[in-house]
Coordinates of C-alpha atoms in Angstrom, one line a residue:
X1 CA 21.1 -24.2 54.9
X2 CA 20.1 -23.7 58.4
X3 CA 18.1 -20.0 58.2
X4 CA 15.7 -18.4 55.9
X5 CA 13.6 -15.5 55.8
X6 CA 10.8 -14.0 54.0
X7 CA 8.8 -11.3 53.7
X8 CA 5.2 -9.5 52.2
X9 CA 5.5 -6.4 50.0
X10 CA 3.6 -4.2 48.5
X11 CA 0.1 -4.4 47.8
X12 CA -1.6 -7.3 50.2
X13 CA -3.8 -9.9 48.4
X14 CA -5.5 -12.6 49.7
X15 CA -3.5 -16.1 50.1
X16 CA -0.5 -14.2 51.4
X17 CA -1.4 -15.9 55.1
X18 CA -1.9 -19.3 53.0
X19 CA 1.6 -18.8 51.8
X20 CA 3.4 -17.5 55.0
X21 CA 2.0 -20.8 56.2
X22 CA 3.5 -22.9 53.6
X23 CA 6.7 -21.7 53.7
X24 CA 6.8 -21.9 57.7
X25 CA 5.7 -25.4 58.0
X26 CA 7.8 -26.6 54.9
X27 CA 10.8 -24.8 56.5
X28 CA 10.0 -26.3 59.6
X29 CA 9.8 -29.6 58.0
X30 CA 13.3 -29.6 56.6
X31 CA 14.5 -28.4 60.2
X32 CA 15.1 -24.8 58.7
X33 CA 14.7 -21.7 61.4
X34 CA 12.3 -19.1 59.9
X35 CA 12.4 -15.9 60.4
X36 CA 9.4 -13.3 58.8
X37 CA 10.2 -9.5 58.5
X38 CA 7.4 -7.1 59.2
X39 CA 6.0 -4.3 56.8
X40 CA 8.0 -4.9 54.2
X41 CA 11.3 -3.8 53.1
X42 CA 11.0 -1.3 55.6
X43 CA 11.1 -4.4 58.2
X44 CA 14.3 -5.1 57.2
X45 CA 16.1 -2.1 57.2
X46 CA 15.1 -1.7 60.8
X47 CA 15.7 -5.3 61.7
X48 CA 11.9 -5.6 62.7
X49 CA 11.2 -9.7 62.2
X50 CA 9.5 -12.7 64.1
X51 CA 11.0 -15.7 64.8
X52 CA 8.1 -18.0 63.2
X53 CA 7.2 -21.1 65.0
X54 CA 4.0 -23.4 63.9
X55 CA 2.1 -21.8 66.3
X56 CA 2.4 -18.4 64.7
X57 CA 1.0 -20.0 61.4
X58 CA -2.0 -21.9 63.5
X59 CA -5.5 -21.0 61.7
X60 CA -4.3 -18.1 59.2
X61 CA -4.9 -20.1 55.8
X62 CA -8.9 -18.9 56.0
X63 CA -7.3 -14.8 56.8
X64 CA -7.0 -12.3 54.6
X65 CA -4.3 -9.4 54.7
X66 CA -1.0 -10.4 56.2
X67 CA -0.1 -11.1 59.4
X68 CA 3.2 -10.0 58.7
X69 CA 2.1 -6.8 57.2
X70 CA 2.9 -4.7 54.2
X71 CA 4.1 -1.9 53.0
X72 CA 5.7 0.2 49.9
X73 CA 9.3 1.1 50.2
X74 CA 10.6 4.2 48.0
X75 CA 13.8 4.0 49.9
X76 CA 15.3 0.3 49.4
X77 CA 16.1 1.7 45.4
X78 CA 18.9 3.5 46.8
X79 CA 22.1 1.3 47.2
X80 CA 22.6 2.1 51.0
X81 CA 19.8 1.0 51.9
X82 CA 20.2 -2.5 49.8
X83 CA 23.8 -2.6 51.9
X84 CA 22.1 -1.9 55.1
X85 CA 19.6 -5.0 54.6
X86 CA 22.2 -7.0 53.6
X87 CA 24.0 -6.3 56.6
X88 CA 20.8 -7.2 58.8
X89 CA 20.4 -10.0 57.0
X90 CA 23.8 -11.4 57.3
X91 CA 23.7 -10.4 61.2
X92 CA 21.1 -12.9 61.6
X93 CA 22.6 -15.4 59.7
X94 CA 20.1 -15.3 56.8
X95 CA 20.9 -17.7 54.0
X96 CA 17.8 -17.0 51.8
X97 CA 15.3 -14.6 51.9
X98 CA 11.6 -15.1 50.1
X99 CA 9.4 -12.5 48.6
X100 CA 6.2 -12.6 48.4
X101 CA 4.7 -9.7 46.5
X102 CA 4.4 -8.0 42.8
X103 CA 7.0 -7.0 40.2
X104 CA 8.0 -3.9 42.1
X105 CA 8.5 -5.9 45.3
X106 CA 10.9 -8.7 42.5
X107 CA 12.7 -5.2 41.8
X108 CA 13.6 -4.7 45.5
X109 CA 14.6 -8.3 45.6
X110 CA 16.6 -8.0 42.5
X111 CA 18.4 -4.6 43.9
X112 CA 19.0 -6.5 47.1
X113 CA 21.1 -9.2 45.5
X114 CA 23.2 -7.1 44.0
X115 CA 24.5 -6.1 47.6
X116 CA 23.7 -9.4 49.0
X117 CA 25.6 -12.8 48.7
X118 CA 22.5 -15.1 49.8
X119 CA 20.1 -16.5 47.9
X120 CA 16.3 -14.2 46.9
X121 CA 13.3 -15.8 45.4
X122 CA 10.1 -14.4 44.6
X123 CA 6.3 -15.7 45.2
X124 CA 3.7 -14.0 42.9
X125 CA 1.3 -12.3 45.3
X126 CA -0.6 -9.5 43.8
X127 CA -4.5 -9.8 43.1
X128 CA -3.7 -7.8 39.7
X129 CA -2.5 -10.9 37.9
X130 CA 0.1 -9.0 36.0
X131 CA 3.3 -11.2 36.6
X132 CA 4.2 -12.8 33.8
X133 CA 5.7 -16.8 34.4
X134 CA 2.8 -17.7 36.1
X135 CA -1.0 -18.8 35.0
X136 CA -2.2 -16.6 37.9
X137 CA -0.8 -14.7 41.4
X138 CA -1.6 -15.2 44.6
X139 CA -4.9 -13.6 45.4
X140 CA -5.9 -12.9 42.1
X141 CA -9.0 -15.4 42.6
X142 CA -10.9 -13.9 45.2
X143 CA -10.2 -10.8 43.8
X144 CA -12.5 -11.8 40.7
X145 CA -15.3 -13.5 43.2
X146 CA -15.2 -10.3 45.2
X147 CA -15.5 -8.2 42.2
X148 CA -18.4 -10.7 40.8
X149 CA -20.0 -10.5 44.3
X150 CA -20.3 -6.7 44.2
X151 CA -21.8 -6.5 40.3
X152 CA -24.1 -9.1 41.1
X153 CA -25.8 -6.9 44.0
X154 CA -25.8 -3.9 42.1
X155 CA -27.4 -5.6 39.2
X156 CA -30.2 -6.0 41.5
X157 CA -30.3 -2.4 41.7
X158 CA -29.7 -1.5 38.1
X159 CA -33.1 -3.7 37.0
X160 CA -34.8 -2.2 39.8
X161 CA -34.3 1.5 38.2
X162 CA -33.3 0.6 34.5
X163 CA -30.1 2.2 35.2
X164 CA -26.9 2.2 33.5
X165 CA -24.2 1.7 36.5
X166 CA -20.5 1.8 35.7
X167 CA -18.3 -0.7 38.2
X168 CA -14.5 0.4 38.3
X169 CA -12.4 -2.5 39.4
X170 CA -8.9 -2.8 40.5
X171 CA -6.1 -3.0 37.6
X172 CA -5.2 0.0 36.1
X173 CA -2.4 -1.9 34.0
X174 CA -4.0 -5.3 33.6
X175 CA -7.4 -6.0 32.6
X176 CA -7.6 -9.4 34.2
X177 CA -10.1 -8.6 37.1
X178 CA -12.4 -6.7 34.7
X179 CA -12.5 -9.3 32.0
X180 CA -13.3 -12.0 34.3
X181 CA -15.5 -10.4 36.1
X182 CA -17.5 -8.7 32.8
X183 CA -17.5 -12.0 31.8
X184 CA -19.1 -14.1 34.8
X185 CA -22.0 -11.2 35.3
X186 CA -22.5 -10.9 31.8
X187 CA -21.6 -7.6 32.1
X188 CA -22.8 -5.4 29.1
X189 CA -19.9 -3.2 28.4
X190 CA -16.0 -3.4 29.4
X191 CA -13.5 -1.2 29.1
X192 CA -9.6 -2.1 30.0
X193 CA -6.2 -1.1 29.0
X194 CA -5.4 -3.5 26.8
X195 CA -8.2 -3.3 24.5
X196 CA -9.8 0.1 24.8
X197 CA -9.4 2.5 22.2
X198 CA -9.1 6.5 22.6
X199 CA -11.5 8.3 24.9
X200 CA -13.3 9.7 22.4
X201 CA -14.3 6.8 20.3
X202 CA -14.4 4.4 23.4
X203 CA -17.4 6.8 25.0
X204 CA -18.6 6.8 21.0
X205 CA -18.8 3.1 21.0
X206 CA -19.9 3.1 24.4
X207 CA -22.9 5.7 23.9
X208 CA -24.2 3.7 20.1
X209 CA -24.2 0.6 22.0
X210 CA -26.3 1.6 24.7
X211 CA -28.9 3.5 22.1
X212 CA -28.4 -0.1 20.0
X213 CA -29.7 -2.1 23.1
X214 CA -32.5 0.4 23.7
X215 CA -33.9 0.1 20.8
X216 CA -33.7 -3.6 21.0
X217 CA -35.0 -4.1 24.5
X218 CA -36.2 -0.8 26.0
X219 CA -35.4 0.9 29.0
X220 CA -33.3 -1.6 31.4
X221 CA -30.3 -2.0 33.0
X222 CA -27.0 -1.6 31.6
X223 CA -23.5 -2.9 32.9
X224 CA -20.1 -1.4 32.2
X225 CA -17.0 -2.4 34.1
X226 CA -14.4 -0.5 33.6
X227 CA -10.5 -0.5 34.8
X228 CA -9.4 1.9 37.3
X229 CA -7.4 5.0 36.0
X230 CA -9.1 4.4 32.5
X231 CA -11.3 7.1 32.2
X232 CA -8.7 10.5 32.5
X233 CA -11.3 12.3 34.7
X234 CA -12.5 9.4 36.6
X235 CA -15.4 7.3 36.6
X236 CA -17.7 9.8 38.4
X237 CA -17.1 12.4 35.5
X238 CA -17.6 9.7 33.3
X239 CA -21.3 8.6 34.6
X240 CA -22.3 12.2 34.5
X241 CA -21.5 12.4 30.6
X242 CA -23.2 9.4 30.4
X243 CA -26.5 10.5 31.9
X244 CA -26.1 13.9 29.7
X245 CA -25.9 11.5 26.4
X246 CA -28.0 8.8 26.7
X247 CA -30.6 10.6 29.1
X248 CA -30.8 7.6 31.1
X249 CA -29.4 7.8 34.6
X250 CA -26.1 6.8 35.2
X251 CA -24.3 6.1 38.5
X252 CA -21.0 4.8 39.4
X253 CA -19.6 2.0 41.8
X254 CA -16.1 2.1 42.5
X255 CA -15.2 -0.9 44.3
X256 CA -11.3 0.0 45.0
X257 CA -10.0 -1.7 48.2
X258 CA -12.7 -4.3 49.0
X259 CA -11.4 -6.2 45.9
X260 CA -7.6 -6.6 48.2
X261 CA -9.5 -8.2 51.2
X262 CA -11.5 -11.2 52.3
X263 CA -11.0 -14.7 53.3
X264 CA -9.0 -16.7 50.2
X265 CA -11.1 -19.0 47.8
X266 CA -9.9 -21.7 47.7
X267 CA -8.1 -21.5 44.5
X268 CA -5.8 -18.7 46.2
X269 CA -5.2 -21.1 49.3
X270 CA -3.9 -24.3 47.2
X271 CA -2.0 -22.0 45.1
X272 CA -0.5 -20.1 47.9
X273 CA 0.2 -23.4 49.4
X274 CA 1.8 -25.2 46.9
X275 CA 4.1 -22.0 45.4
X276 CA 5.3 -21.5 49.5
X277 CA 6.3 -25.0 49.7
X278 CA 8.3 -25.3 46.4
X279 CA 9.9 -21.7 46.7
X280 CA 11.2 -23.5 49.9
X281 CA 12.2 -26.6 48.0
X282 CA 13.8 -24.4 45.5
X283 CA 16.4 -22.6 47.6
X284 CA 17.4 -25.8 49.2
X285 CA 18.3 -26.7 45.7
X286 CA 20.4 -23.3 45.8
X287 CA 18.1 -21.3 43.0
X288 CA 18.3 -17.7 43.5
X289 CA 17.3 -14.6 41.5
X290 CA 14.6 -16.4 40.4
X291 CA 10.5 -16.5 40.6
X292 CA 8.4 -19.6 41.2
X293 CA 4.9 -20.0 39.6
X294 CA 2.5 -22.5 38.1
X295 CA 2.0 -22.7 34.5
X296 CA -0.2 -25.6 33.0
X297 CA -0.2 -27.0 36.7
X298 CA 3.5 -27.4 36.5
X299 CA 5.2 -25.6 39.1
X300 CA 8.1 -23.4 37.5
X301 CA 10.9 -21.3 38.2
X302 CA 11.7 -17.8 35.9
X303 CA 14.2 -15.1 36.4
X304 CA 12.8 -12.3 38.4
X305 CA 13.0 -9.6 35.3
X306 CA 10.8 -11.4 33.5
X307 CA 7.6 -10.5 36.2
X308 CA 8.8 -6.6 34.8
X309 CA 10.1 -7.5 31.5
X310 CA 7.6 -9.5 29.8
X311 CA 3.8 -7.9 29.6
X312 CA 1.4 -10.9 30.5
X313 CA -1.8 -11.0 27.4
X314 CA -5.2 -11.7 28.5
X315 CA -6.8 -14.6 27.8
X316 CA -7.0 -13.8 24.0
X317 CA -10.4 -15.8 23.4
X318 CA -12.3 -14.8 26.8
X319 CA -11.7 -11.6 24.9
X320 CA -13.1 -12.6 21.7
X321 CA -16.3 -14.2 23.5
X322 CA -17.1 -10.8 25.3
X323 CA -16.9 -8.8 21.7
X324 CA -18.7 -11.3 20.7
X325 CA -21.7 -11.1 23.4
X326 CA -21.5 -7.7 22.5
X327 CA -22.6 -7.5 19.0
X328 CA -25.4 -9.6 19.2
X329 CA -26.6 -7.7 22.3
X330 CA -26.9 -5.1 19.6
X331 CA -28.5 -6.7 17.0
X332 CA -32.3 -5.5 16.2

């Protein structure tokens, strides 16, 4: 092997520089020319892509973002485009290509080889968590910090006025952000997709637990995070029926992109490290069509389909702690 590639797709999450890194230096190390496309799929349609060097990879573990930038792609599903990248890629001499991204961006990579005789692996990067083979994705960390961050500070404002505030988070598949973060605030309420009932009797449960804390403790604050997309009408016409209900003021915070950027923890930038390093290792050793993670600490490789195929469960007893929390927080 003598070139490789890679590229960032989809939705940026933080690590993504700390992997770029990895991969360029590990490449470098095994005397491999790298080679990073720009924005994307897209990049590599139009034959957009840096010839990376050590120096392009100087001080960007600490950076958020991408500094090969991202984007969505509608176009790659179609075969003619698949042909057309393989045809760039093959122009350039391109022997494997890396993709760091979520299951959609694994999609593109498993359309590509279908078109493609050169070897595709995929790096977990999404801060949703939602890519099964792997303990947790790239990013996925600091999203929780930055989520914690943000319900921390508006606690402060929620005890100042006794108000009930609803936090919307990012993950409107996958409750991993909200459950984490619910938990490490001690959030009062949560709602997410994988445990949250109808509308009707989660806003029910919702309202009786309130009145039950009330009665408990008085007027004071209350915390609900909830998953993006939950609520059909949105979080704002959620707080509103809310404050009609309970008659206690409601407000929401909707935290949406903030929760994508930011400098890595440091969880994100050893994971990012070590899962660009052994993707390299890994198509040295000729693996293709395949994704590399960590599970257990043990780096792993697993097919591409299953980051789509197999729906990752929460953590099944952070879940019963929180319940748990719950009911005696409603207890006279």
């Amino acid at each position: 092997m003598r070139k490789i590639a890679l590229l960032t797709s989809g939705g940026d999450a933080p690590g993504m520089n700390a992997c770029i890194r990895a991969i360029v230096l590990t490449s470098l190390r095994y005397g491999l020319e790298v080679y990073g496309y720009r924005h994307g799929y897209n990049g590599l349609l139009e034959q957009e892509y840096l010839n990376l060097r050590a120096k392009n990879v100087l001080n960007i573990i600490q950076r958020g973002g991408t500094i090969l930038n991202s984007a969505r792609c509608l176009s790659f599903k179609s075969n003619d485009s698949a042909k057309t990248a393989a045809k760039n890629l093959d122009a350039l001499g391109i022997e494997a290509l890396l993709v760091i991204g979520g299951d959609g961006s694994f999609r593109g990579a498993k359309h590509l080889a279908k078109h493609w005789s050169g070897q595709v692996i995929g790096l977990p990067g999404t801060i949703d968590n939602d890519v099964d083979g792997t303990d947790a994705t790239i990013g996925y960390y600091t999203a929780i910090e930055t989520a914690l961050d943000s319900i921390d500070k508006v606690r402060d404002t929620a005890d100042a006025f006794e108000r009930i505030f609803l936090i919307e988070v990012m993950g409107r598949h996958a409750g991993f952000i909200g459950l984490n973060a619910a938990i490490a605030s001690a959030a009062d309420h949560i709602m997410l997709p994988e445990i949250s009932r109808s509308c009707e009797d989660e806003l029910e449960n919702l309202i009786a637990h309130i009145e039950a804390v009330k009665k408990r403790r008085g007027n004071s604050s209350y915390i609900v995070v909830i998953a993006e997309n939950l609520w059909p009408e949105g979080v704002t016409k959620l707080a509103e029926i809310l404050s009609q209900k309970t008659q206690i003021e409601c407000r929401p915070v909707i935290l949406g992109y903030v929760q994508r950027g930011g400098s890595p923890v440091s969880q994100d930038r050893v994971l990012a490290t070590k899962l660009g390093a052994f993707a390299v290792e890994m198509a040295l050793e000729g693996k293709t069509g395949v994704m590399v993670g960590e599970i257990n600490q043990q780096l792993v490789c697993s097919e591409l389909e299953t980051s789509w195929q197999q729906k990752k469960p929460l953590d099944s007893y952070l879940v019963k702690i929180q319940q748990d929390l719950f009911d005696i927080l409603k207890r006279p």
